[in-house]
Tab-separated table of C-alpha atoms and ligand atoms in Angstrom:
chain	number	residue	atom	x	y	z
Z	852	MET	CA	126.501	100.471	91.806
Z	853	THR	CA	122.865	99.916	92.208
Z	854	GLY	CA	122.175	101.889	95.469
Z	855	SER	CA	121.321	105.574	95.683
Z	856	ILE	CA	123.757	108.349	96.696
Z	857	VAL	CA	122.770	111.075	99.108
Z	858	LEU	CA	124.335	114.588	98.669
Z	859	PHE	CA	124.531	116.122	102.225
Z	860	GLY	CA	125.343	119.445	103.483
Z	861	PRO	CA	123.967	122.987	104.493
Z	862	PRO	CA	121.786	125.043	102.246
Z	863	GLY	CA	124.002	126.774	99.796
Z	864	ALA	CA	126.849	124.338	100.170
Z	865	GLY	CA	126.635	123.645	96.243
Z	866	LYS	CA	124.693	120.433	96.293
Z	867	GLY	CA	122.464	121.369	93.318
Z	868	THR	CA	125.462	122.566	91.320
Z	869	GLN	CA	127.434	119.335	92.082
Z	870	ALA	CA	124.285	117.126	91.547
Z	871	SER	CA	124.471	117.594	87.854
Z	872	LEU	CA	128.010	116.543	87.688
Z	873	ILE	CA	127.494	113.479	89.730
Z	874	ALA	CA	124.429	112.667	87.782
Z	875	GLU	CA	126.510	112.778	84.586
Z	876	ILE	CA	129.189	110.467	86.006
Z	877	THR	CA	126.937	107.948	87.631
Z	878	GLY	CA	123.859	107.895	85.511
Z	879	LYS	CA	121.594	108.261	88.449
Z	880	PRO	CA	118.774	110.761	88.176
Z	881	PRO	CA	118.962	113.702	90.627
Z	882	VAL	CA	115.914	113.892	92.885
Z	883	SER	CA	115.744	117.150	94.771
Z	884	THR	CA	112.993	117.396	97.197
Z	885	GLY	CA	113.502	121.290	97.215
Z	886	ASP	CA	112.840	121.349	93.538
Z	887	MET	CA	109.802	118.961	93.617
Z	888	LEU	CA	108.142	121.211	96.258
Z	889	ARG	CA	108.967	124.435	94.240
Z	890	SER	CA	107.267	122.807	91.299
Z	891	ALA	CA	104.315	121.753	93.325
Z	892	LEU	CA	104.087	125.334	94.551
Z	893	SER	CA	104.129	126.866	91.358
Z	894	GLU	CA	101.580	124.534	89.928
Z	895	GLY	CA	99.487	125.249	92.996
Z	896	THR	CA	98.960	121.432	93.746
Z	897	GLU	CA	97.674	120.253	97.199
Z	898	LEU	CA	101.122	119.467	98.134
Z	899	GLY	CA	102.337	122.909	97.282
Z	900	VAL	CA	99.684	124.655	99.307
Z	901	GLU	CA	100.678	122.363	102.333
Z	902	ALA	CA	104.409	123.253	101.820
Z	903	LYS	CA	104.293	126.870	101.078
Z	904	ALA	CA	104.281	128.375	104.641
Z	905	PHE	CA	107.041	126.222	105.747
Z	906	MET	CA	109.138	126.838	102.825
Z	907	GLU	CA	108.676	130.583	102.950
Z	908	ALA	CA	109.636	130.784	106.707
Z	909	GLY	CA	112.769	128.687	105.887
Z	910	LYS	CA	111.341	125.748	107.957
Z	911	LEU	CA	111.378	122.124	107.255
Z	912	VAL	CA	108.224	120.561	105.720
Z	913	PRO	CA	106.742	117.756	107.900
Z	914	ASP	CA	108.525	114.422	107.553
Z	915	GLU	CA	105.432	112.478	106.535
Z	916	VAL	CA	104.889	114.756	103.509
Z	917	ILE	CA	108.449	114.420	102.431
Z	918	ILE	CA	108.409	110.655	102.858
Z	919	GLY	CA	105.278	110.296	100.824
Z	920	LEU	CA	106.786	112.371	98.004
Z	921	ILE	CA	109.961	110.297	97.918
Z	922	ARG	CA	108.043	106.890	98.131
Z	923	GLU	CA	105.941	107.944	94.908
Z	924	ARG	CA	109.215	109.241	93.145
Z	925	LEU	CA	111.109	106.077	93.701
Z	926	LYS	CA	108.349	104.092	91.999
Z	927	GLU	CA	109.283	105.701	88.623
Z	928	PRO	CA	111.263	103.438	86.312
Z	929	ASP	CA	114.221	105.805	86.121
Z	930	ALA	CA	114.777	105.113	89.783
Z	931	SER	CA	115.258	101.390	89.482
Z	932	LYS	CA	119.055	101.574	89.687
Z	933	GLY	CA	119.214	104.125	92.530
Z	934	VAL	CA	118.966	107.978	92.442
Z	935	LEU	CA	120.975	110.764	93.438
Z	936	PHE	CA	119.372	112.638	96.499
Z	937	ASP	CA	119.913	116.405	96.737
Z	938	GLY	CA	118.181	117.919	100.054
Z	939	PHE	CA	116.920	114.656	101.331
Z	940	PRO	CA	117.108	113.199	103.917
Z	941	ARG	CA	117.150	116.126	106.202
Z	942	THR	CA	116.059	114.518	109.542
Z	943	ILE	CA	116.936	111.234	111.151
Z	944	LEU	CA	113.388	110.157	110.787
Z	945	GLN	CA	113.469	110.552	107.007
Z	946	ALA	CA	116.706	108.645	106.818
Z	947	GLU	CA	115.009	105.738	108.757
Z	948	ALA	CA	112.143	105.819	106.421
Z	949	LEU	CA	114.351	105.859	103.416
Z	950	GLU	CA	116.391	102.705	104.750
Z	951	GLU	CA	112.980	100.814	104.359
Z	952	ILE	CA	112.414	102.126	100.765
Z	953	THR	CA	115.842	101.908	99.119
Z	954	GLU	CA	119.422	101.125	99.782
Z	955	VAL	CA	121.903	103.937	100.326
Z	956	SER	CA	125.420	103.212	99.107
Z	957	ALA	CA	127.199	106.430	99.897
Z	958	VAL	CA	126.715	109.832	101.532
Z	959	ILE	CA	128.690	112.704	100.141
Z	960	SER	CA	128.704	115.615	102.583
Z	961	ILE	CA	129.968	118.941	101.263
Z	962	GLU	CA	131.237	121.144	104.072
Z	963	VAL	CA	131.064	124.943	104.159
Z	964	PRO	CA	131.175	127.217	107.268
Z	965	ASP	CA	128.035	129.344	108.072
Z	966	ASP	CA	129.518	132.680	107.219
Z	967	GLU	CA	130.220	131.784	103.711
Z	968	ILE	CA	126.818	130.314	103.199
Z	969	VAL	CA	125.037	133.437	103.767
Z	970	GLU	CA	127.099	135.367	100.978
Z	971	ARG	CA	126.482	132.520	98.592
Z	972	ILE	CA	122.753	132.111	99.076
Z	973	ILE	CA	121.951	135.768	98.949
Z	974	GLY	CA	123.754	136.059	95.434
Z	975	ARG	CA	122.458	132.974	94.095
Z	976	ARG	CA	120.102	133.330	90.789
Z	977	MET	CA	118.315	130.679	88.689
Z	978	ASP	CA	117.577	130.623	85.085
Z	979	PRO	CA	113.926	129.414	85.043
Z	980	VAL	CA	114.375	128.246	81.323
Z	981	THR	CA	117.161	125.787	81.785
Z	982	GLY	CA	117.223	125.311	85.715
Z	983	GLU	CA	120.997	126.389	85.657
Z	984	ILE	CA	122.092	128.008	88.946
Z	985	TYR	CA	124.236	131.204	88.934
Z	986	HIS	CA	125.805	133.569	91.518
Z	987	VAL	CA	126.263	137.266	90.974
Z	988	SER	CA	129.949	137.276	91.755
Z	989	PHE	CA	131.081	133.623	91.720
Z	990	LYS	CA	129.262	132.406	88.682
Z	991	PRO	CA	127.858	135.293	86.675
Z	992	ALA	CA	125.120	134.408	84.040
Z	993	PRO	CA	125.591	135.485	80.414
Z	994	ILE	CA	124.374	139.056	80.037
Z	995	GLU	CA	121.785	138.087	77.457
Z	996	ILE	CA	119.762	136.163	80.024
Z	997	HIS	CA	120.097	138.658	82.941
Z	998	ASP	CA	116.434	139.718	82.425
Z	999	ARG	CA	114.917	136.473	83.035
Z	1000	LEU	CA	117.051	135.387	86.054
Z	1001	VAL	CA	114.982	134.734	89.215
Z	1002	GLN	CA	116.013	134.704	92.811
Z	1003	ARG	CA	114.473	132.037	95.176
Z	1004	LYS	CA	111.818	133.527	97.474
Z	1005	ASP	CA	113.493	131.866	100.442
Z	1006	ASP	CA	117.241	133.118	99.486
Z	1007	THR	CA	116.790	136.225	101.851
Z	1008	GLU	CA	119.278	136.878	104.601
Z	1009	GLU	CA	116.412	136.456	107.303
Z	1010	THR	CA	115.200	132.977	105.824
Z	1011	VAL	CA	118.697	131.794	105.405
Z	1012	ARG	CA	119.392	132.248	108.979
Z	1013	SER	CA	116.501	130.302	109.872
Z	1014	ARG	CA	117.416	127.476	107.464
Z	1015	LEU	CA	120.840	127.279	108.827
Z	1016	ASP	CA	119.553	127.172	112.314
Z	1017	GLY	CA	117.200	124.181	111.359
Z	1018	TYR	CA	120.099	122.661	109.450
Z	1019	HIS	CA	122.246	122.626	112.592
Z	1020	LYS	CA	119.435	121.359	114.950
Z	1021	GLN	CA	117.748	118.954	112.645
Z	1022	THR	CA	119.825	117.888	109.796
Z	1023	LYS	CA	123.508	117.986	110.925
Z	1024	PRO	CA	123.180	115.068	113.394
Z	1025	LEU	CA	122.199	112.869	110.464
Z	1026	GLY	CA	125.880	113.329	109.288
Z	1027	ASN	CA	127.086	111.374	112.368
Z	1028	TRP	CA	124.101	108.836	111.911
Z	1029	TYR	CA	125.507	108.084	108.342
Z	1030	GLY	CA	129.026	108.206	109.665
Z	1031	GLU	CA	128.236	105.426	112.149
Z	1032	ARG	CA	127.004	103.365	109.294
Z	1033	GLY	CA	130.322	103.832	107.465
Z	1034	LEU	CA	128.540	105.528	104.595
Z	1035	LEU	CA	129.882	109.164	105.107
Z	1036	ILE	CA	132.389	110.692	102.679
Z	1037	THR	CA	133.274	114.244	103.616
Z	1038	ILE	CA	134.442	116.981	101.075
Z	1039	ASP	CA	135.643	120.567	101.627
Z	1040	GLY	CA	133.124	122.688	99.900
Z	1041	THR	CA	134.825	125.959	100.291
Z	1042	GLY	CA	136.696	126.059	96.861
Z	1043	SER	CA	135.490	127.031	93.529
Z	1044	ILE	CA	132.897	125.191	91.704
Z	1045	LEU	CA	135.467	123.403	89.552
Z	1046	GLU	CA	137.783	122.653	92.743
Z	1047	VAL	CA	134.747	121.042	94.697
Z	1048	GLY	CA	133.691	119.342	91.388
Z	1049	ALA	CA	137.221	117.407	91.178
Z	1050	LEU	CA	137.051	116.544	94.784
Z	1051	VAL	CA	133.423	115.275	94.192
Z	1052	THR	CA	134.494	113.286	91.048
Z	1053	SER	CA	137.152	111.545	92.695
Z	1054	ALA	CA	135.007	110.752	95.528
Z	1055	VAL	CA	132.378	109.195	93.201
Z	1056	ASN	CA	135.043	107.265	91.248
Z	1057	THR	CA	135.948	105.336	94.358
Z	1058	LEU	CA	132.528	104.057	94.902
W	2476	LIG	P1	116.167	123.228	99.042
W	2476	LIG	O1	116.028	123.541	97.788
W	2476	LIG	O2	116.766	121.788	99.235
W	2476	LIG	O3	117.005	124.224	99.896
W	2476	LIG	O4	114.639	123.159	99.768
W	2476	LIG	C1	113.980	124.332	100.013
W	2476	LIG	C2	112.923	124.162	101.159
W	2476	LIG	O5	112.070	122.957	100.773
W	2476	LIG	C3	113.580	123.902	102.460
W	2476	LIG	O6	113.918	125.200	103.122
W	2476	LIG	C4	112.392	123.135	103.153
W	2476	LIG	O7	111.300	124.088	103.468
W	2476	LIG	C5	111.692	122.269	102.038
W	2476	LIG	N1	112.268	120.981	101.931
W	2476	LIG	C6	113.204	120.462	100.935
W	2476	LIG	N2	113.556	119.175	101.163
W	2476	LIG	C7	113.144	118.989	102.456
W	2476	LIG	C8	113.320	117.638	103.319
W	2476	LIG	N3	113.905	116.783	102.772
W	2476	LIG	N4	112.628	117.772	104.492
W	2476	LIG	C9	111.863	119.011	104.697
W	2476	LIG	N5	111.698	119.973	104.221
W	2476	LIG	C10	112.376	120.027	103.027
């Protein structure tokens, strides 16, 4: 399959966690706009400066900024056989722009109810050395790396509520948009990482 795959779902649905698995199965490089923006922010680039206030408030970064970022990323040689999008597109405008740039072969939607999202996000921790994502109760990190774990600045309860609100207003309609195009595959994301991983694997194997 030469097209790209989109991982769709609310913040905290497990998109980043499952992205590594899908990348391994398909060989497509994961492209996370959230990760790209966080690197820009920590490097203090112009893009980072532009995105900072939106991200810290849990609001979406303007479409034109994100579309420009993706347009550049897809010019890289590793993107020639399609990529795995995580956290992009998040608005219908972004999806329309993406249609002009590259082919989307499938959209895998990981569904998790809001009340579970908040618990998941607040307990989320990241290892800055490996990029691995852990959870204080659901996926505890090895004790020897506890000291270096970091929590995303936007993983607070207040910001999560704002991100969820934005998801329902701006991003969720995109699920129907892809459904109308026959591209949407829906997965129950409420199980354990391994259970969801098994569902994701069988969905990817049907592509
Ligand atoms: P994520 O890691 O995907 O949850 O993204 C973290 C934050 O980056 C979001 O809350 C937004 O502020 C911003 N962001 C990431 N991807 C996008 C996107 N496709 N469109 C707009 N903002 C985005």
